[in-house]
């Protein structure tokens, strides 16, 4: 896709024709609305994540500096993103940059394009909780009926429901729960999941299933009937990022109350489930099905990323 746009440093004809990086990104994403919904949602999520880190609504394309790049690179490393995920993020941001230059909205930011992409062979360290740490987290004291209790239960339920992604977790409706099962369609790959509720999950569901539409109160978004489907997708992505950030703030507090020396974020619920499942189930075809992965090699790489650091740490403990 990068080859579609010119790589020379073209400057906008005048200052008034310049658009912010986010305006350029919106225009570029409009082109994606005619492609697959997955491509559009993925690219849009990446741009919104970049915006949440940069925290400058008026930044121009040419104003992206090495400082911005370093900040976002650190954010992705801290999130435990694999090199392949980081690589995709940077490519999408470059696509937007190339589009802005091709449209002569602004000059090419050399700091962004000279930045060396992470090697795809380099694996990211997937942060997770051990079984003991998960038990401490579950035992952390919180006041009943508060939003912080919801955040705690939301994280625990994500683990108990086989590492369900947070974007799906907060959009679960009470109608998705049928007796002792959860049936829902993944927003990432539109795969249908039919999951048996273990007792720990059933207890949380019973606590919040009170006759309302959504299980948790984190999600109240409704599509605007006046807006196009594409604009509503953008609004939904923004909403999910803000809702996730809100939950993450609460999880930090809960982790401190639990006495954990780890930063707990929504995404490590999935890694935590993968770690516990891999420790107890040796058949990778079974863990692959539990995680919802479609390719055995991709799944094996995922599990290796989850387990590798722990295995190396255990191996070196007895050396001396």
CSV table of C-alpha atoms in Angstrom, one decimal, residues 79-194:
chain,number,residue,atom,x,y,z
A,79,UNK,CA,1.3,-3.1,26.5
A,80,UNK,CA,3.2,-6.3,25.6
A,81,UNK,CA,2.5,-6.0,21.9
A,82,UNK,CA,4.5,-8.5,19.8
A,83,UNK,CA,6.8,-7.0,17.1
A,84,UNK,CA,4.4,-8.0,14.4
A,85,UNK,CA,1.6,-5.9,16.0
A,86,UNK,CA,4.0,-3.0,16.5
A,87,UNK,CA,5.0,-3.3,12.9
A,88,UNK,CA,1.4,-3.1,11.7
A,89,UNK,CA,0.7,-0.1,13.9
A,90,UNK,CA,3.7,1.8,12.4
A,91,UNK,CA,2.8,0.9,8.9
A,92,UNK,CA,-0.8,2.2,9.2
A,93,UNK,CA,0.5,5.5,10.6
A,94,UNK,CA,2.9,5.7,7.7
A,95,UNK,CA,0.0,5.0,5.2
A,96,UNK,CA,-1.8,8.0,6.6
A,97,UNK,CA,1.4,10.1,6.3
A,98,UNK,CA,2.0,9.0,2.7
A,99,UNK,CA,-1.6,9.8,1.9
A,100,UNK,CA,-1.3,13.3,3.4
A,101,UNK,CA,1.8,14.0,1.4
A,102,UNK,CA,0.2,12.7,-1.8
A,103,UNK,CA,-2.7,15.1,-1.3
A,104,UNK,CA,-0.2,17.9,-0.6
A,105,UNK,CA,-1.8,18.6,2.8
A,106,UNK,CA,1.6,18.8,4.5
A,107,UNK,CA,5.3,17.9,4.4
A,108,UNK,CA,6.6,14.4,5.0
A,109,UNK,CA,7.7,13.8,8.7
A,110,UNK,CA,11.2,12.4,8.2
A,111,UNK,CA,11.4,11.2,11.8
A,112,UNK,CA,8.4,8.8,11.2
A,113,UNK,CA,9.7,7.4,7.9
A,114,UNK,CA,13.3,7.0,8.9
A,115,UNK,CA,12.2,5.1,12.1
A,116,UNK,CA,13.3,1.5,11.8
A,117,UNK,CA,10.4,-0.9,12.1
A,118,UNK,CA,10.7,-3.6,14.8
A,119,UNK,CA,11.8,-7.0,13.5
A,120,UNK,CA,8.9,-9.3,13.1
A,121,UNK,CA,11.1,-12.1,14.5
A,122,UNK,CA,11.4,-10.3,17.8
A,123,UNK,CA,8.7,-11.6,20.2
A,124,UNK,CA,6.9,-9.3,22.7
A,125,UNK,CA,6.7,-10.2,26.3
A,126,UNK,CA,3.0,-11.0,27.1
A,127,UNK,CA,2.3,-9.8,30.6
A,128,UNK,CA,0.0,-12.0,32.7
A,129,UNK,CA,-1.0,-13.0,36.2
A,130,UNK,CA,0.0,-16.3,37.7
A,131,UNK,CA,-2.8,-18.4,39.2
A,132,UNK,CA,-1.7,-17.2,42.7
A,133,UNK,CA,-1.7,-13.6,41.6
A,134,UNK,CA,-5.2,-14.0,40.1
A,135,UNK,CA,-6.4,-15.4,43.4
A,136,UNK,CA,-5.0,-12.3,45.2
A,137,UNK,CA,-6.6,-10.0,42.7
A,138,UNK,CA,-10.0,-11.8,43.2
A,139,UNK,CA,-9.6,-11.3,47.0
A,140,UNK,CA,-8.8,-7.6,46.8
A,141,UNK,CA,-11.3,-5.6,49.0
A,142,UNK,CA,-13.7,-3.4,47.1
A,143,UNK,CA,-17.0,-1.8,48.1
A,144,UNK,CA,-20.0,-3.7,46.8
A,145,UNK,CA,-22.2,-1.9,44.2
A,146,UNK,CA,-19.4,0.4,43.1
A,147,UNK,CA,-17.9,1.0,39.6
A,148,UNK,CA,-14.5,-0.4,40.9
A,149,UNK,CA,-16.2,-3.6,41.8
A,150,UNK,CA,-17.6,-3.8,38.3
A,151,UNK,CA,-14.1,-3.3,36.9
A,152,UNK,CA,-12.7,-6.1,39.1
A,153,UNK,CA,-15.5,-8.5,38.1
A,154,UNK,CA,-15.2,-7.5,34.4
A,155,UNK,CA,-11.5,-8.5,34.5
A,156,UNK,CA,-12.1,-11.7,36.3
A,157,UNK,CA,-15.0,-12.7,34.0
A,158,UNK,CA,-12.7,-12.0,31.0
A,159,UNK,CA,-10.3,-14.6,32.4
A,160,UNK,CA,-13.1,-17.1,33.2
A,161,UNK,CA,-14.6,-16.7,29.8
A,162,UNK,CA,-11.5,-18.1,28.1
A,163,UNK,CA,-9.8,-14.7,27.7
A,164,UNK,CA,-12.6,-12.9,25.9
A,165,UNK,CA,-11.4,-9.6,24.5
A,166,UNK,CA,-12.3,-6.5,26.4
A,167,UNK,CA,-14.1,-4.9,23.4
A,168,UNK,CA,-16.5,-7.9,23.3
A,169,UNK,CA,-16.6,-8.2,27.1
A,170,UNK,CA,-18.1,-4.8,27.8
A,171,UNK,CA,-20.6,-5.2,24.9
A,172,UNK,CA,-22.0,-8.5,26.2
A,173,UNK,CA,-25.8,-8.3,26.6
A,174,UNK,CA,-27.8,-10.2,29.2
A,175,UNK,CA,-29.5,-12.0,26.3
A,176,UNK,CA,-26.1,-13.5,25.3
A,177,UNK,CA,-26.3,-15.7,28.4
A,178,UNK,CA,-28.5,-18.8,27.9
A,179,UNK,CA,-28.8,-20.8,31.1
A,180,UNK,CA,-25.2,-22.0,31.8
A,181,UNK,CA,-23.7,-20.8,28.5
A,182,UNK,CA,-22.5,-17.6,26.8
A,183,UNK,CA,-23.2,-17.3,23.0
A,184,UNK,CA,-21.8,-14.3,21.2
A,185,UNK,CA,-20.2,-13.2,18.0
A,186,UNK,CA,-16.6,-11.9,18.1
A,187,UNK,CA,-16.3,-8.3,16.8
A,188,UNK,CA,-12.7,-9.0,15.6
A,189,UNK,CA,-13.3,-11.9,13.3
A,190,UNK,CA,-17.1,-12.5,13.5
A,191,UNK,CA,-16.5,-16.0,14.9
A,192,UNK,CA,-19.4,-17.5,16.9
A,193,UNK,CA,-18.4,-18.6,20.4
A,194,UNK,CA,-20.4,-20.9,22.6
